[in-house]
PDB file of C-alpha atoms in Angstrom:
ATOM      1  CA  MET A 557       0.000   0.000   0.000  1.00  0.00           C
ATOM      2  CA  THR A 558       1.463   3.387  -1.084  1.00  0.00           C
ATOM      3  CA  PHE A 559       0.804   6.595   0.805  1.00  0.00           C
ATOM      4  CA  TYR A 560       0.766   9.950  -0.974  1.00  0.00           C
ATOM      5  CA  ARG A 561       0.802  13.537   0.223  1.00  0.00           C
ATOM      6  CA  HIS A 562      -1.034  16.096  -1.923  1.00  0.00           C
ATOM      7  CA  SER A 563       0.781  19.256  -2.919  1.00  0.00           C
ATOM      8  CA  GLY A 564      -2.383  21.206  -2.220  1.00  0.00           C
ATOM      9  CA  PRO A 565      -5.372  22.519  -4.170  1.00  0.00           C
ATOM     10  CA  ARG A 566      -4.864  24.525  -7.291  1.00  0.00           C
ATOM     11  CA  SER A 567      -6.857  27.451  -8.662  1.00  0.00           C
ATOM     12  CA  TYR A 568      -7.235  28.310 -12.281  1.00  0.00           C
ATOM     13  CA  LEU A 569      -5.669  31.577 -13.384  1.00  0.00           C
ATOM     14  CA  THR A 570      -8.410  34.137 -13.716  1.00  0.00           C
ATOM     15  CA  SER A 571      -7.751  37.641 -14.938  1.00  0.00           C
ATOM     16  CA  THR A 572      -9.700  40.777 -15.767  1.00  0.00           C
ATOM     17  CA  MET A 573      -9.496  41.889 -19.372  1.00  0.00           C
ATOM     18  CA  THR A 574      -8.973  45.620 -19.971  1.00  0.00           C
ATOM     19  CA  ASP A 575      -8.846  45.578 -23.782  1.00  0.00           C
ATOM     20  CA  ARG A 576     -11.255  44.086 -26.301  1.00  0.00           C
ATOM     21  CA  PHE A 577     -11.138  40.297 -25.985  1.00  0.00           C
ATOM     22  CA  ASP A 578     -13.811  37.661 -26.700  1.00  0.00           C
ATOM     23  CA  CYS A 579     -14.670  34.318 -25.024  1.00  0.00           C
ATOM     24  CA  TYR A 580     -13.528  31.422 -27.173  1.00  0.00           C
ATOM     25  CA  TYR A 581     -16.969  29.771 -26.900  1.00  0.00           C
ATOM     26  CA  CYS A 582     -19.710  32.363 -26.559  1.00  0.00           C
ATOM     27  CA  ARG A 583     -17.780  35.256 -28.154  1.00  0.00           C
ATOM     28  CA  ASP A 584     -18.856  37.572 -25.361  1.00  0.00           C
ATOM     29  CA  ASN A 585     -16.614  40.547 -24.876  1.00  0.00           C
ATOM     30  CA  LEU A 586     -14.314  39.813 -21.918  1.00  0.00           C
ATOM     31  CA  HIS A 587     -13.438  43.484 -21.417  1.00  0.00           C
ATOM     32  CA  GLY A 588     -13.529  44.211 -17.681  1.00  0.00           C
ATOM     33  CA  LYS A 589     -14.635  40.637 -16.866  1.00  0.00           C
ATOM     34  CA  LYS A 590     -13.010  37.602 -15.265  1.00  0.00           C
ATOM     35  CA  TYR A 591     -11.888  34.851 -17.564  1.00  0.00           C
ATOM     36  CA  VAL A 592      -9.957  31.587 -17.483  1.00  0.00           C
ATOM     37  CA  LYS A 593      -7.104  30.640 -19.752  1.00  0.00           C
ATOM     38  CA  LYS A 594      -7.355  26.932 -20.526  1.00  0.00           C
ATOM     39  CA  ASP A 595      -5.346  25.168 -23.205  1.00  0.00           C
ATOM     40  CA  ASP A 596      -4.295  28.615 -24.552  1.00  0.00           C
ATOM     41  CA  LYS A 597      -7.938  29.555 -24.930  1.00  0.00           C
ATOM     42  CA  HIS A 598      -9.571  32.461 -23.110  1.00  0.00           C
ATOM     43  CA  VAL A 599     -12.891  31.407 -21.667  1.00  0.00           C
ATOM     44  CA  CYS A 600     -15.445  33.308 -19.621  1.00  0.00           C
ATOM     45  CA  THR A 601     -16.187  31.811 -16.216  1.00  0.00           C
ATOM     46  CA  LYS A 602     -19.698  30.851 -17.277  1.00  0.00           C
ATOM     47  CA  CYS A 603     -18.518  28.849 -20.296  1.00  0.00           C
ATOM     48  CA  PHE A 604     -15.660  27.376 -18.263  1.00  0.00           C
ATOM     49  CA  ASP A 605     -18.058  26.035 -15.623  1.00  0.00           C
ATOM     50  CA  LYS A 606     -20.384  24.690 -18.304  1.00  0.00           C
ATOM     51  CA  LEU A 607     -17.923  23.346 -20.891  1.00  0.00           C
ATOM     52  CA  CYS A 608     -14.420  23.019 -19.457  1.00  0.00           C
ATOM     53  CA  ALA A 609     -14.600  22.301 -15.739  1.00  0.00           C
ATOM     54  CA  ASN A 610     -13.501  18.898 -14.482  1.00  0.00           C
ATOM     55  CA  THR A 611     -16.101  16.750 -12.722  1.00  0.00           C
ATOM     56  CA  CYS A 612     -15.506  16.009  -9.028  1.00  0.00           C
ATOM     57  CA  ALA A 613     -14.932  12.278  -8.499  1.00  0.00           C
ATOM     58  CA  GLU A 614     -16.841  12.434  -5.218  1.00  0.00           C
ATOM     59  CA  CYS A 615     -19.910  14.661  -5.667  1.00  0.00           C
ATOM     60  CA  ARG A 616     -20.038  14.390  -9.502  1.00  0.00           C
ATOM     61  CA  ARG A 617     -20.525  18.158  -9.858  1.00  0.00           C
ATOM     62  CA  PRO A 618     -18.320  20.489 -11.944  1.00  0.00           C
ATOM     63  CA  ILE A 619     -15.347  22.058 -10.249  1.00  0.00           C
ATOM     64  CA  GLY A 620     -15.912  25.708 -11.120  1.00  0.00           C
ATOM     65  CA  ALA A 621     -13.364  28.358 -11.950  1.00  0.00           C
ATOM     66  CA  ASP A 622     -13.666  29.878  -8.484  1.00  0.00           C
ATOM     67  CA  ALA A 623     -13.337  26.503  -6.647  1.00  0.00           C
ATOM     68  CA  LYS A 624     -10.114  24.938  -5.394  1.00  0.00           C
ATOM     69  CA  GLU A 625      -9.362  21.681  -7.197  1.00  0.00           C
ATOM     70  CA  LEU A 626      -7.266  18.636  -6.228  1.00  0.00           C
ATOM     71  CA  HIS A 627      -6.242  15.895  -8.620  1.00  0.00           C
ATOM     72  CA  HIS A 628      -4.599  12.470  -8.384  1.00  0.00           C
ATOM     73  CA  LYS A 629      -3.978  10.074 -11.250  1.00  0.00           C
ATOM     74  CA  ASN A 630      -6.359  11.717 -13.718  1.00  0.00           C
ATOM     75  CA  ARG A 631      -9.132  12.155 -11.155  1.00  0.00           C
ATOM     76  CA  TYR A 632     -10.343  15.445  -9.691  1.00  0.00           C
ATOM     77  CA  TRP A 633     -12.026  16.624  -6.505  1.00  0.00           C
ATOM     78  CA  HIS A 634     -13.327  19.759  -4.882  1.00  0.00           C
ATOM     79  CA  GLU A 635     -11.069  20.576  -1.957  1.00  0.00           C
ATOM     80  CA  ASP A 636     -13.914  19.892   0.484  1.00  0.00           C
ATOM     81  CA  CYS A 637     -14.755  16.595  -1.272  1.00  0.00           C
ATOM     82  CA  PHE A 638     -11.245  15.196  -0.969  1.00  0.00           C
ATOM     83  CA  ARG A 639     -11.889  13.251   2.236  1.00  0.00           C
ATOM     84  CA  CYS A 640     -11.233   9.788   3.643  1.00  0.00           C
ATOM     85  CA  ALA A 641     -13.949   7.402   2.435  1.00  0.00           C
ATOM     86  CA  LYS A 642     -13.999   5.772   5.879  1.00  0.00           C
ATOM     87  CA  CYS A 643     -13.724   8.506   8.536  1.00  0.00           C
ATOM     88  CA  TYR A 644     -14.365  11.571   6.287  1.00  0.00           C
ATOM     89  CA  LYS A 645     -11.218  13.338   7.467  1.00  0.00           C
ATOM     90  CA  PRO A 646     -10.144  16.144   5.044  1.00  0.00           C
ATOM     91  CA  LEU A 647      -7.035  15.020   3.142  1.00  0.00           C
ATOM     92  CA  ALA A 648      -5.985  18.123   1.183  1.00  0.00           C
ATOM     93  CA  SER A 649      -2.814  18.416   3.272  1.00  0.00           C
ATOM     94  CA  GLU A 650      -2.665  14.906   4.816  1.00  0.00           C
ATOM     95  CA  PRO A 651      -1.085  11.576   3.741  1.00  0.00           C
ATOM     96  CA  PHE A 652      -3.553   9.352   1.900  1.00  0.00           C
ATOM     97  CA  SER A 653      -3.781   6.105  -0.026  1.00  0.00           C
ATOM     98  CA  ALA A 654      -5.698   5.346  -3.207  1.00  0.00           C
ATOM     99  CA  ARG A 655      -7.304   1.908  -3.218  1.00  0.00           C
ATOM    100  CA  ASP A 656      -7.967  -0.267  -6.254  1.00  0.00           C
ATOM    101  CA  ASP A 657     -11.715   0.374  -5.935  1.00  0.00           C
ATOM    102  CA  GLY A 658     -11.100   4.124  -6.306  1.00  0.00           C
ATOM    103  CA  LYS A 659     -11.625   5.057  -2.663  1.00  0.00           C
ATOM    104  CA  ILE A 660      -9.312   7.556  -1.029  1.00  0.00           C
ATOM    105  CA  MET A 661      -8.379   6.838   2.590  1.00  0.00           C
ATOM    106  CA  CYS A 662      -6.288   8.453   5.290  1.00  0.00           C
ATOM    107  CA  GLY A 663      -3.186   6.590   6.481  1.00  0.00           C
ATOM    108  CA  LYS A 664      -4.870   5.159   9.559  1.00  0.00           C
ATOM    109  CA  CYS A 665      -7.954   3.821   7.784  1.00  0.00           C
ATOM    110  CA  GLY A 666      -5.882   2.555   4.868  1.00  0.00           C
ATOM    111  CA  SER A 667      -3.706   0.573   7.266  1.00  0.00           C
ATOM    112  CA  ARG A 668      -6.779  -0.913   8.893  1.00  0.00           C
ATOM    113  CA  GLU A 669      -8.109  -2.036   5.552  1.00  0.00           C
ATOM    114  CA  ASP A 670      -4.883  -3.357   4.043  1.00  0.00           C
ATOM    115  CA  GLY A 671      -2.629  -4.032   7.033  1.00  0.00           C
ATOM    116  CA  ASN A 672      -1.471  -7.375   8.406  1.00  0.00           C
ATOM    117  CA  ARG A 673      -4.002  -9.344  10.414  1.00  0.00           C
ATOM    118  CA  CYS A 674      -3.109 -10.640  13.873  1.00  0.00           C
ATOM    119  CA  GLN A 675      -3.018 -14.465  13.965  1.00  0.00           C
ATOM    120  CA  GLY A 676      -4.597 -14.360  17.426  1.00  0.00           C
ATOM    121  CA  CYS A 677      -7.571 -11.978  17.163  1.00  0.00           C
ATOM    122  CA  TYR A 678      -7.596 -11.480  13.348  1.00  0.00           C
ATOM    123  CA  LYS A 679      -7.762  -7.713  13.783  1.00  0.00           C
ATOM    124  CA  VAL A 680      -5.414  -5.406  11.897  1.00  0.00           C
ATOM    125  CA  VAL A 681      -1.980  -4.852  13.405  1.00  0.00           C
ATOM    126  CA  MET A 682      -1.470  -1.111  13.107  1.00  0.00           C
ATOM    127  CA  PRO A 683       1.934   0.162  11.939  1.00  0.00           C
ATOM    128  CA  GLY A 684       4.098   1.160  14.889  1.00  0.00           C
ATOM    129  CA  SER A 685       2.118  -0.878  17.412  1.00  0.00           C
ATOM    130  CA  GLN A 686       3.775  -3.483  19.659  1.00  0.00           C
ATOM    131  CA  ASN A 687       3.726  -6.772  17.748  1.00  0.00           C
ATOM    132  CA  VAL A 688       5.526 -10.080  17.300  1.00  0.00           C
ATOM    133  CA  GLU A 689       6.583 -11.501  13.926  1.00  0.00           C
ATOM    134  CA  TYR A 690       7.377 -15.201  13.514  1.00  0.00           C
ATOM    135  CA  LYS A 691       7.648 -17.183  10.284  1.00  0.00           C
ATOM    136  CA  ASN A 692       6.101 -14.396   8.176  1.00  0.00           C
ATOM    137  CA  LYS A 693       3.105 -14.094  10.504  1.00  0.00           C
ATOM    138  CA  VAL A 694       2.276 -11.306  12.911  1.00  0.00           C
ATOM    139  CA  TRP A 695       0.512 -11.033  16.272  1.00  0.00           C
ATOM    140  CA  HIS A 696      -0.390  -8.206  18.614  1.00  0.00           C
ATOM    141  CA  GLU A 697       2.056  -8.522  21.513  1.00  0.00           C
ATOM    142  CA  GLU A 698      -0.789  -9.361  23.911  1.00  0.00           C
ATOM    143  CA  CYS A 699      -2.185 -11.971  21.463  1.00  0.00           C
ATOM    144  CA  PHE A 700       1.091 -13.920  21.178  1.00  0.00           C
ATOM    145  CA  THR A 701       0.270 -16.286  24.042  1.00  0.00           C
ATOM    146  CA  CYS A 702       1.268 -19.755  25.232  1.00  0.00           C
ATOM    147  CA  PHE A 703      -1.121 -22.445  23.962  1.00  0.00           C
ATOM    148  CA  GLU A 704      -1.112 -24.109  27.392  1.00  0.00           C
ATOM    149  CA  CYS A 705      -1.196 -21.356  30.059  1.00  0.00           C
ATOM    150  CA  LYS A 706      -2.624 -18.613  27.775  1.00  0.00           C
ATOM    151  CA  GLN A 707      -0.182 -16.026  29.152  1.00  0.00           C
ATOM    152  CA  PRO A 708       1.504 -13.510  26.775  1.00  0.00           C
ATOM    153  CA  ILE A 709       5.018 -14.658  25.964  1.00  0.00           C
ATOM    154  CA  ARG A 710       6.405 -11.161  25.298  1.00  0.00           C
ATOM    155  CA  THR A 711      10.219 -11.304  25.717  1.00  0.00           C
ATOM    156  CA  GLN A 712      10.373 -14.883  27.037  1.00  0.00           C
ATOM    157  CA  SER A 713      11.811 -17.742  25.008  1.00  0.00           C
ATOM    158  CA  PHE A 714       9.270 -20.049  23.401  1.00  0.00           C
ATOM    159  CA  LEU A 715       9.055 -23.371  21.558  1.00  0.00           C
ATOM    160  CA  THR A 716       6.597 -24.763  19.039  1.00  0.00           C
ATOM    161  CA  LYS A 717       4.789 -28.053  18.583  1.00  0.00           C
ATOM    162  CA  GLY A 718       3.071 -28.201  15.217  1.00  0.00           C
ATOM    163  CA  ASP A 719       1.291 -24.857  14.834  1.00  0.00           C
ATOM    164  CA  ASP A 720       1.024 -24.283  18.589  1.00  0.00           C
ATOM    165  CA  ILE A 721       3.341 -22.006  20.568  1.00  0.00           C
ATOM    166  CA  TYR A 722       4.422 -22.730  24.144  1.00  0.00           C
ATOM    167  CA  CYS A 723       6.405 -20.836  26.740  1.00  0.00           C
ATOM    168  CA  ALA A 724       9.479 -22.780  27.852  1.00  0.00           C
ATOM    169  CA  PRO A 725       8.044 -23.961  31.231  1.00  0.00           C
ATOM    170  CA  CYS A 726       4.816 -25.275  29.662  1.00  0.00           C
ATOM    171  CA  HIS A 727       6.680 -26.985  26.827  1.00  0.00           C
ATOM    172  CA  GLU A 728       8.951 -28.758  29.297  1.00  0.00           C
ATOM    173  CA  LYS A 729       6.030 -29.795  31.461  1.00  0.00           C
ATOM    174  CA  LYS A 730       3.997 -31.126  28.543  1.00  0.00           C
ATOM    175  CA  PHE A 731       6.575 -32.606  26.174  1.00  0.00           C
ATOM    176  CA  ALA A 732       9.933 -33.104  27.922  1.00  0.00           C
ATOM    177  CA  LYS A 733      10.966 -36.652  28.841  1.00  0.00           C
ATOM    178  CA  LYS A 734      10.385 -37.566  32.484  1.00  0.00           C
ATOM    179  CA  CYS A 735      13.226 -38.937  34.592  1.00  0.00           C
ATOM    180  CA  PHE A 736      12.639 -42.605  35.429  1.00  0.00           C
ATOM    181  CA  HIS A 737      13.726 -41.976  39.022  1.00  0.00           C
ATOM    182  CA  CYS A 738      12.196 -38.619  40.091  1.00  0.00           C
ATOM    183  CA  LYS A 739       9.508 -38.361  37.385  1.00  0.00           C
ATOM    184  CA  GLN A 740      10.422 -34.703  36.717  1.00  0.00           C
ATOM    185  CA  PRO A 741      11.087 -33.299  33.206  1.00  0.00           C
ATOM    186  CA  ILE A 742      14.588 -33.563  31.785  1.00  0.00           C
ATOM    187  CA  THR A 743      15.294 -30.129  30.356  1.00  0.00           C
ATOM    188  CA  SER A 744      18.895 -30.707  29.249  1.00  0.00           C
ATOM    189  CA  GLY A 745      21.460 -33.475  29.151  1.00  0.00           C
ATOM    190  CA  GLY A 746      20.459 -36.656  30.932  1.00  0.00           C
ATOM    191  CA  ILE A 747      21.359 -40.276  30.238  1.00  0.00           C
ATOM    192  CA  SER A 748      19.504 -43.340  29.025  1.00  0.00           C
ATOM    193  CA  TYR A 749      19.570 -46.767  30.646  1.00  0.00           C
ATOM    194  CA  GLN A 750      17.466 -49.712  29.466  1.00  0.00           C
ATOM    195  CA  ASP A 751      15.485 -47.354  27.223  1.00  0.00           C
ATOM    196  CA  GLN A 752      14.589 -45.164  30.208  1.00  0.00           C
ATOM    197  CA  PRO A 753      15.697 -41.499  30.587  1.00  0.00           C
ATOM    198  CA  TRP A 754      17.391 -40.274  33.738  1.00  0.00           C
ATOM    199  CA  HIS A 755      18.722 -36.988  35.057  1.00  0.00           C
ATOM    200  CA  SER A 756      22.488 -37.323  35.420  1.00  0.00           C
ATOM    201  CA  GLU A 757      22.149 -36.284  39.046  1.00  0.00           C
ATOM    202  CA  CYS A 758      19.499 -38.983  39.653  1.00  0.00           C
ATOM    203  CA  PHE A 759      21.569 -41.787  38.157  1.00  0.00           C
ATOM    204  CA  VAL A 760      23.553 -42.566  41.339  1.00  0.00           C
ATOM    205  CA  CYS A 761      24.349 -45.611  43.439  1.00  0.00           C
ATOM    206  CA  GLN A 762      21.418 -46.563  45.623  1.00  0.00           C
ATOM    207  CA  THR A 763      23.719 -47.083  48.632  1.00  0.00           C
ATOM    208  CA  CYS A 764      26.572 -44.566  48.519  1.00  0.00           C
ATOM    209  CA  ARG A 765      24.977 -41.997  46.127  1.00  0.00           C
ATOM    210  CA  LYS A 766      28.053 -41.971  43.933  1.00  0.00           C
ATOM    211  CA  PRO A 767      27.300 -40.675  40.375  1.00  0.00           C
ATOM    212  CA  LEU A 768      27.313 -43.562  37.936  1.00  0.00           C
ATOM    213  CA  ALA A 769      27.413 -41.759  34.596  1.00  0.00           C
ATOM    214  CA  GLY A 770      30.502 -43.103  32.835  1.00  0.00           C
ATOM    215  CA  ALA A 771      31.233 -45.620  35.618  1.00  0.00           C
ATOM    216  CA  ARG A 772      30.709 -49.411  35.926  1.00  0.00           C
ATOM    217  CA  PHE A 773      27.444 -50.301  37.645  1.00  0.00           C
ATOM    218  CA  THR A 774      24.756 -52.948  37.848  1.00  0.00           C
ATOM    219  CA  SER A 775      21.062 -52.950  38.696  1.00  0.00           C
ATOM    220  CA  HIS A 776      18.965 -54.920  41.148  1.00  0.00           C
ATOM    221  CA  GLU A 777      15.184 -54.619  41.615  1.00  0.00           C
ATOM    222  CA  ASN A 778      14.992 -51.298  39.690  1.00  0.00           C
ATOM    223  CA  ASN A 779      17.865 -49.793  41.682  1.00  0.00           C
ATOM    224  CA  VAL A 780      21.372 -49.173  40.389  1.00  0.00           C
ATOM    225  CA  TYR A 781      24.561 -49.762  42.349  1.00  0.00           C
ATOM    226  CA  CYS A 782      28.240 -49.081  41.903  1.00  0.00           C
ATOM    227  CA  VAL A 783      30.403 -52.209  41.750  1.00  0.00           C
ATOM    228  CA  ASP A 784      31.701 -51.904  45.301  1.00  0.00           C
ATOM    229  CA  CYS A 785      28.286 -51.421  46.923  1.00  0.00           C
ATOM    230  CA  TYR A 786      26.744 -54.194  44.860  1.00  0.00           C
ATOM    231  CA  LYS A 787      29.442 -56.629  46.016  1.00  0.00           C
ATOM    232  CA  THR A 788      29.094 -55.589  49.647  1.00  0.00           C
ATOM    233  CA  ASP A 789      25.340 -55.102  50.089  1.00  0.00           C
ATOM    234  CA  VAL A 790      23.470 -56.904  47.341  1.00  0.00           C
ATOM    235  CA  ALA A 791      25.373 -59.729  45.691  1.00  0.00           C
ATOM    236  CA  LYS A 792      24.930 -63.295  46.903  1.00  0.00           C
ATOM    237  CA  LYS A 793      27.976 -64.938  48.444  1.00  0.00           C
ATOM    238  CA  CYS A 794      29.449 -68.019  46.830  1.00  0.00           C
ATOM    239  CA  HIS A 795      28.988 -71.070  49.106  1.00  0.00           C
ATOM    240  CA  GLY A 796      32.347 -72.285  47.961  1.00  0.00           C
ATOM    241  CA  CYS A 797      34.776 -69.330  48.096  1.00  0.00           C
ATOM    242  CA  LYS A 798      32.549 -67.018  50.197  1.00  0.00           C
ATOM    243  CA  ASN A 799      33.202 -64.126  47.779  1.00  0.00           C
ATOM    244  CA  PRO A 800      30.372 -62.069  46.144  1.00  0.00           C
ATOM    245  CA  ILE A 801      28.846 -63.422  42.966  1.00  0.00           C
ATOM    246  CA  THR A 802      28.749 -60.165  40.959  1.00  0.00           C
ATOM    247  CA  GLY A 803      28.406 -61.258  37.382  1.00  0.00           C
ATOM    248  CA  PHE A 804      31.325 -58.997  36.398  1.00  0.00           C
ATOM    249  CA  GLY A 805      33.912 -60.683  34.171  1.00  0.00           C
ATOM    250  CA  HIS A 806      35.023 -64.142  35.274  1.00  0.00           C
ATOM    251  CA  GLY A 807      32.358 -65.984  37.227  1.00  0.00           C
ATOM    252  CA  THR A 808      29.322 -64.802  35.326  1.00  0.00           C
ATOM    253  CA  ASN A 809      27.671 -68.259  35.382  1.00  0.00           C
ATOM    254  CA  VAL A 810      26.061 -69.255  38.681  1.00  0.00           C
ATOM    255  CA  VAL A 811      24.923 -72.575  40.112  1.00  0.00           C
ATOM    256  CA  ASN A 812      21.999 -72.467  42.570  1.00  0.00           C
ATOM    257  CA  TYR A 813      20.879 -75.366  44.738  1.00  0.00           C
ATOM    258  CA  GLU A 814      18.593 -75.431  47.779  1.00  0.00           C
ATOM    259  CA  GLY A 815      19.156 -71.792  48.688  1.00  0.00           C
ATOM    260  CA  TYR A 816      22.892 -71.850  48.112  1.00  0.00           C
ATOM    261  CA  SER A 817      24.797 -70.319  45.228  1.00  0.00           C
ATOM    262  CA  TRP A 818      28.210 -70.972  43.738  1.00  0.00           C
ATOM    263  CA  HIS A 819      30.373 -69.459  41.058  1.00  0.00           C
ATOM    264  CA  GLU A 820      30.390 -72.041  38.297  1.00  0.00           C
ATOM    265  CA  TYR A 821      34.165 -72.318  38.628  1.00  0.00           C
ATOM    266  CA  CYS A 822      33.747 -72.985  42.381  1.00  0.00           C
ATOM    267  CA  PHE A 823      31.201 -75.768  41.925  1.00  0.00           C
ATOM    268  CA  ASN A 824      33.782 -78.589  42.120  1.00  0.00           C
ATOM    269  CA  CYS A 825      34.181 -81.897  43.938  1.00  0.00           C
ATOM    270  CA  LYS A 826      35.725 -81.187  47.319  1.00  0.00           C
ATOM    271  CA  ARG A 827      38.000 -84.256  47.016  1.00  0.00           C
ATOM    272  CA  CYS A 828      39.091 -84.527  43.364  1.00  0.00           C
ATOM    273  CA  SER A 829      38.257 -80.961  42.209  1.00  0.00           C
ATOM    274  CA  LEU A 830      36.237 -82.220  39.252  1.00  0.00           C
ATOM    275  CA  SER A 831      33.884 -79.535  37.934  1.00  0.00           C
ATOM    276  CA  LEU A 832      30.319 -80.631  38.684  1.00  0.00           C
ATOM    277  CA  ALA A 833      28.463 -77.984  36.685  1.00  0.00           C
ATOM    278  CA  ASN A 834      25.733 -79.743  34.726  1.00  0.00           C
ATOM    279  CA  LYS A 835      26.744 -83.102  36.302  1.00  0.00           C
ATOM    280  CA  ARG A 836      25.451 -85.356  39.069  1.00  0.00           C
ATOM    281  CA  PHE A 837      26.800 -84.532  42.514  1.00  0.00           C
ATOM    282  CA  VAL A 838      26.326 -85.384  46.196  1.00  0.00           C
ATOM    283  CA  ILE A 839      26.203 -82.903  49.121  1.00  0.00           C
ATOM    284  CA  ASN A 840      27.730 -83.958  52.399  1.00  0.00           C
ATOM    285  CA  GLY A 841      27.620 -81.224  55.024  1.00  0.00           C
ATOM    286  CA  ASP A 842      28.822 -77.991  53.457  1.00  0.00           C
ATOM    287  CA  HIS A 843      30.734 -79.739  50.705  1.00  0.00           C
ATOM    288  CA  ILE A 844      29.895 -81.281  47.322  1.00  0.00           C
ATOM    289  CA  TYR A 845      31.369 -84.438  45.847  1.00  0.00           C
ATOM    290  CA  CYS A 846      31.258 -86.317  42.620  1.00  0.00           C
ATOM    291  CA  PRO A 847      29.452 -89.668  42.924  1.00  0.00           C
ATOM    292  CA  ASP A 848      32.732 -91.643  42.862  1.00  0.00           C
ATOM    293  CA  CYS A 849      34.318 -89.641  45.692  1.00  0.00           C
ATOM    294  CA  ALA A 850      31.097 -89.727  47.685  1.00  0.00           C
ATOM    295  CA  LYS A 851      31.245 -93.547  47.712  1.00  0.00           C
ATOM    296  CA  LYS A 852      34.718 -93.438  49.257  1.00  0.00           C
ATOM    297  CA  LEU A 853      33.679 -91.251  52.168  1.00  0.00           C
TER     298      LEU A 853
END
């Protein structure tokens, strides 16, 4: 939309003839009378108003020789007729815009008609008003609100989900992953264990609270433990060597029998040291024997 400023109304040059001079149209003597010079022709005011005057685009009446005339792009107006089509403000010395339908409007009304529409209230966003632009769309500042809490975002940071806009706290609350331990949103960082997200500060040993990110650990009944605490407080003790059965490295396989557990490499005949894993054996007191050694007891 282009705004113009009119240079002001013009008046035709009228003079009073002192010598013999005739009107181009009616041939009346112009001596001592007012006349208008138009297109190098001398015309009496009566013939000018009747035959030469431009027609006002607003009231459709001739713009006489004594009237003040304004023109814009081959259209003409009386000075008093050159007004905003919306609010009727006189525009002879004001900025104005000419619309495609021929209407003349002041700057304010023209902006209302042709300006950007707020994506919140669909009213015009006036030039110079407080507004927010995002991805070629515009909002009044008070209309640019969080989809969840409905509060204006103003200078806060915001995030989007589809076409919806959220302030940072609401986005975190609604969409951020929840820590498996504390159930609170994970806003940055975090680690993943068994397809579950954790805060780094929540992923600690259940016993000593030592951070486990980047360290060796194991889990037991939904709790995680560092190696030392697991050995001391959680792991079963081998009935043979009395050391913890941790599952770390050597000794991963375990033999269980009647409430007792052994490292697989400790499950041997007490007498001949034959490995009895996956074989028949005999228990005598706290010791195990192969069938042959059991017969010799």
